[in-house]
PDB file of C-alpha atoms in Angstrom:
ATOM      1  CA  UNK A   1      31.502   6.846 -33.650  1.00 49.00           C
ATOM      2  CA  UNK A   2      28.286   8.525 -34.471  1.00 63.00           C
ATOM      3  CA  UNK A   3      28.732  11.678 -32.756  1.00 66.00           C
ATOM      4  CA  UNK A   4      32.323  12.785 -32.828  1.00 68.00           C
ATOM      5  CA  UNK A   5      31.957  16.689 -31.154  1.00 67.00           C
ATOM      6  CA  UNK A   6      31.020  14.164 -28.302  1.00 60.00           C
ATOM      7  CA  UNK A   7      34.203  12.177 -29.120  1.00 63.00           C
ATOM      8  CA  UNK A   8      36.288  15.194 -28.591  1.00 67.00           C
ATOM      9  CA  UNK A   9      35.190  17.038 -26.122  1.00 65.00           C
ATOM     10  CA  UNK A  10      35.411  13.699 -23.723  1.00 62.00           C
ATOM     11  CA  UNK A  11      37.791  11.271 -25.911  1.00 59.00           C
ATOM     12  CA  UNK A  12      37.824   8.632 -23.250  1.00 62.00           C
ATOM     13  CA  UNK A  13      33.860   8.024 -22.502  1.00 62.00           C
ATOM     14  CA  UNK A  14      31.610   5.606 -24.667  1.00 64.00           C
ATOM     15  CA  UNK A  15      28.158   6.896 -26.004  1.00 62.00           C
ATOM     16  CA  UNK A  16      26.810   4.200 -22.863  1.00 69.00           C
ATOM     17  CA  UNK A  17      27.871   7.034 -20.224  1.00 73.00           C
ATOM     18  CA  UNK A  18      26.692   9.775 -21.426  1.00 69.00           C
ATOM     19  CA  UNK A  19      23.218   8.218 -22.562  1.00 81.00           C
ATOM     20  CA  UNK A  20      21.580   8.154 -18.961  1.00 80.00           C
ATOM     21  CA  UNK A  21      22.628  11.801 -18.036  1.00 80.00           C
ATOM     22  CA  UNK A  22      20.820  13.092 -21.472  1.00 82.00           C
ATOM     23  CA  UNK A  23      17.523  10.847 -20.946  1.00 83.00           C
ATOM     24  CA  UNK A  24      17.047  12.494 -17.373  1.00 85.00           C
ATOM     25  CA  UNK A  25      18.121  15.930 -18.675  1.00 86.00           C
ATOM     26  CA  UNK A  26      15.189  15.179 -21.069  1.00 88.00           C
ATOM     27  CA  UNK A  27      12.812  14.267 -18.862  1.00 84.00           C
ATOM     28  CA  UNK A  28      13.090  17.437 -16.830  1.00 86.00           C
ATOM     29  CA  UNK A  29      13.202  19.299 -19.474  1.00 85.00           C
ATOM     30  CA  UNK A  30       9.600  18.403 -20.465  1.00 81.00           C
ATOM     31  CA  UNK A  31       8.252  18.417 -17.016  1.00 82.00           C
ATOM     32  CA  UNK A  32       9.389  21.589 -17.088  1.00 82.00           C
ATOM     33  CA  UNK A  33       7.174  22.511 -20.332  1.00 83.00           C
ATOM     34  CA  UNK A  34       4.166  20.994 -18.711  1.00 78.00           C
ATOM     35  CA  UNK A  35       1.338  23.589 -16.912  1.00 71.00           C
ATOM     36  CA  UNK A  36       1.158  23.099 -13.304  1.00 66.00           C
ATOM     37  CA  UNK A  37      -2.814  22.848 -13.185  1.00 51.00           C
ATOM     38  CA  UNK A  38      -2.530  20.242 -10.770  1.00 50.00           C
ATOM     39  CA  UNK A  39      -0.892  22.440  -8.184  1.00 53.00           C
ATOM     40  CA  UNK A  40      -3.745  25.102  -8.665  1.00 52.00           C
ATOM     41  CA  UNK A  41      -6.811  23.139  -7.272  1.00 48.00           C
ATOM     42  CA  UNK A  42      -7.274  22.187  -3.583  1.00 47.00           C
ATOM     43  CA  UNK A  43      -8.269  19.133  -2.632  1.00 47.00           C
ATOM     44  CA  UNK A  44     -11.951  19.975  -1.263  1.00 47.00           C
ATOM     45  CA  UNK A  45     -13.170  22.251  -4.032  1.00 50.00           C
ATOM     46  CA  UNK A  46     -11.997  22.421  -8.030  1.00 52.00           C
ATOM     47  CA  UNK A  47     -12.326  25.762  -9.601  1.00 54.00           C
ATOM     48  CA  UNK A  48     -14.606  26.156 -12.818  1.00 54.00           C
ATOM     49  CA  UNK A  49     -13.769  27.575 -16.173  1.00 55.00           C
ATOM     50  CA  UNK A  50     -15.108  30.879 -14.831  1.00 56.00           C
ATOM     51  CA  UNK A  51     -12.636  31.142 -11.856  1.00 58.00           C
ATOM     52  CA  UNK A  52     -15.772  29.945  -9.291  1.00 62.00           C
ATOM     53  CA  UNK A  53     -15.049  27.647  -7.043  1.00 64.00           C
ATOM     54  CA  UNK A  54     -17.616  24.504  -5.973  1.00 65.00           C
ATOM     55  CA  UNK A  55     -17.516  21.636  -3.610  1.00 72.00           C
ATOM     56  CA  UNK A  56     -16.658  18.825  -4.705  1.00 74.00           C
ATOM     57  CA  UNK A  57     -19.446  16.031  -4.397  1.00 76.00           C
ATOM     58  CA  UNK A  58     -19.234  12.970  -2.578  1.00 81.00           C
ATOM     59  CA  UNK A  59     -19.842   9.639  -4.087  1.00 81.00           C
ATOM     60  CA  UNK A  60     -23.061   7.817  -2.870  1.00 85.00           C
ATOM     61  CA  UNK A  61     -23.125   4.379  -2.129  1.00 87.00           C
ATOM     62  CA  UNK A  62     -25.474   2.355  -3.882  1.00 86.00           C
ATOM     63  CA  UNK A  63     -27.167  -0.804  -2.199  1.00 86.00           C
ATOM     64  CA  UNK A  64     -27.744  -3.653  -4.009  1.00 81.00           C
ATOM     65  CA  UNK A  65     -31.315  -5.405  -3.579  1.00 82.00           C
ATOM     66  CA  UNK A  66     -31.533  -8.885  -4.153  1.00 78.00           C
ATOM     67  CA  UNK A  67     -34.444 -10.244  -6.365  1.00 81.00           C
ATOM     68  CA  UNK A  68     -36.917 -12.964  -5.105  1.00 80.00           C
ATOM     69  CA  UNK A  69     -35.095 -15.485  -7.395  1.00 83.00           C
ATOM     70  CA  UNK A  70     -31.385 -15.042  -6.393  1.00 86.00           C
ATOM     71  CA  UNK A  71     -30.001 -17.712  -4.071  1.00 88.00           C
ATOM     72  CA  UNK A  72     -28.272 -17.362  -1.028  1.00 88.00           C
ATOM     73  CA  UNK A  73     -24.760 -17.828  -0.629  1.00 88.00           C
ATOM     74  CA  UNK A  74     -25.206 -21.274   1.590  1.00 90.00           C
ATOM     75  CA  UNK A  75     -27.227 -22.433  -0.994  1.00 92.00           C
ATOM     76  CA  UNK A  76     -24.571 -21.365  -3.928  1.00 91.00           C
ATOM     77  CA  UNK A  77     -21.817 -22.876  -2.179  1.00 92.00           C
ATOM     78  CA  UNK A  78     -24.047 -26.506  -1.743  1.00 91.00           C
ATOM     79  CA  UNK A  79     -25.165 -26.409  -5.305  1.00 92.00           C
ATOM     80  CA  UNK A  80     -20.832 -25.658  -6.554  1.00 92.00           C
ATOM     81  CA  UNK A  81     -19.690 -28.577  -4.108  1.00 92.00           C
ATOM     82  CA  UNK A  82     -21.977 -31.159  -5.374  1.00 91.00           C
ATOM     83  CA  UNK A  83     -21.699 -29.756  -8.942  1.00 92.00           C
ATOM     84  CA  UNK A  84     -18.309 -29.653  -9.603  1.00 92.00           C
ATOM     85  CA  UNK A  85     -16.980 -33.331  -7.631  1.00 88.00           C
ATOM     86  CA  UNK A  86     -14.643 -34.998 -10.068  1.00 87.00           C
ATOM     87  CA  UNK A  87     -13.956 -31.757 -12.033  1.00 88.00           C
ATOM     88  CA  UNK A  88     -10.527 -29.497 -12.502  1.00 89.00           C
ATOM     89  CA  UNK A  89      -9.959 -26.723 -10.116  1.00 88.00           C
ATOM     90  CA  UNK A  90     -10.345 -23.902 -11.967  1.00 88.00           C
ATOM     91  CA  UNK A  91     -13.125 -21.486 -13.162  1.00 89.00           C
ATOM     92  CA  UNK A  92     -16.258 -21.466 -11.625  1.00 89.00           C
ATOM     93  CA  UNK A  93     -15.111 -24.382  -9.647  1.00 91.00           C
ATOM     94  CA  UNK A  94     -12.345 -23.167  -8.588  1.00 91.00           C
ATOM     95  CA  UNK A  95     -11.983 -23.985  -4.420  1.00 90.00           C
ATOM     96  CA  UNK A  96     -15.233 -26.011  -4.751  1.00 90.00           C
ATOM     97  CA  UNK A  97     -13.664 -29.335  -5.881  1.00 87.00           C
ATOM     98  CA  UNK A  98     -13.131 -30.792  -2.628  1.00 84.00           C
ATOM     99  CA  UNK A  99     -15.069 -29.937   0.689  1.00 78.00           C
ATOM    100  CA  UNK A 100     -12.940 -27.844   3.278  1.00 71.00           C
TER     101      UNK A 100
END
């Protein structure tokens, strides 16, 4: 036995049941260690390294333009069923191998 204080102060008990006890006693232990900056911060506003607090900003959506050359879907989908007849399933052809 590797650890034999272990193996007397509980003679009867394997190294197995005493393992999962000492891996969560672990784990607490170093979430206990860690700093609870996460608690600090509301949700709406974060607070700078000089104690001021600022909104946080939204995101912006961003709309895509299409150029003059793109095609339209319709046309994608016509030019994927007649290109890939007779070819595997997969890739770019994947769902375009036989009409619906």
């Amino acid at each position: 036995m590797p650890f034999p204080l272990l193996q007397q102060l509980a003679p009867k008990t394997t190294l197995r049941t005493w393992t999962a006890p000492l891996l969560w006693l672990t784990l607490a232990l170093c979430l206990a260690q860690l700093p609870e900056a996460g608690h600090a911060a509301s949700q709406n506003s974060t607070q700078s390294v000089h104690g001021e607090f600022s909104k946080k900003k939204k995101s912006t959506k961003v709309k895509q333009e299409r150029s003059a050359s793109e095609e339209s879907r319709s046309d994608r989908d016509r030019r994927l069923y007649r290109e890939c007849k007779g070819r595997a399933n997969a890739g770019a052809c994947l769902g375009y191998t036989q009409k619906p």
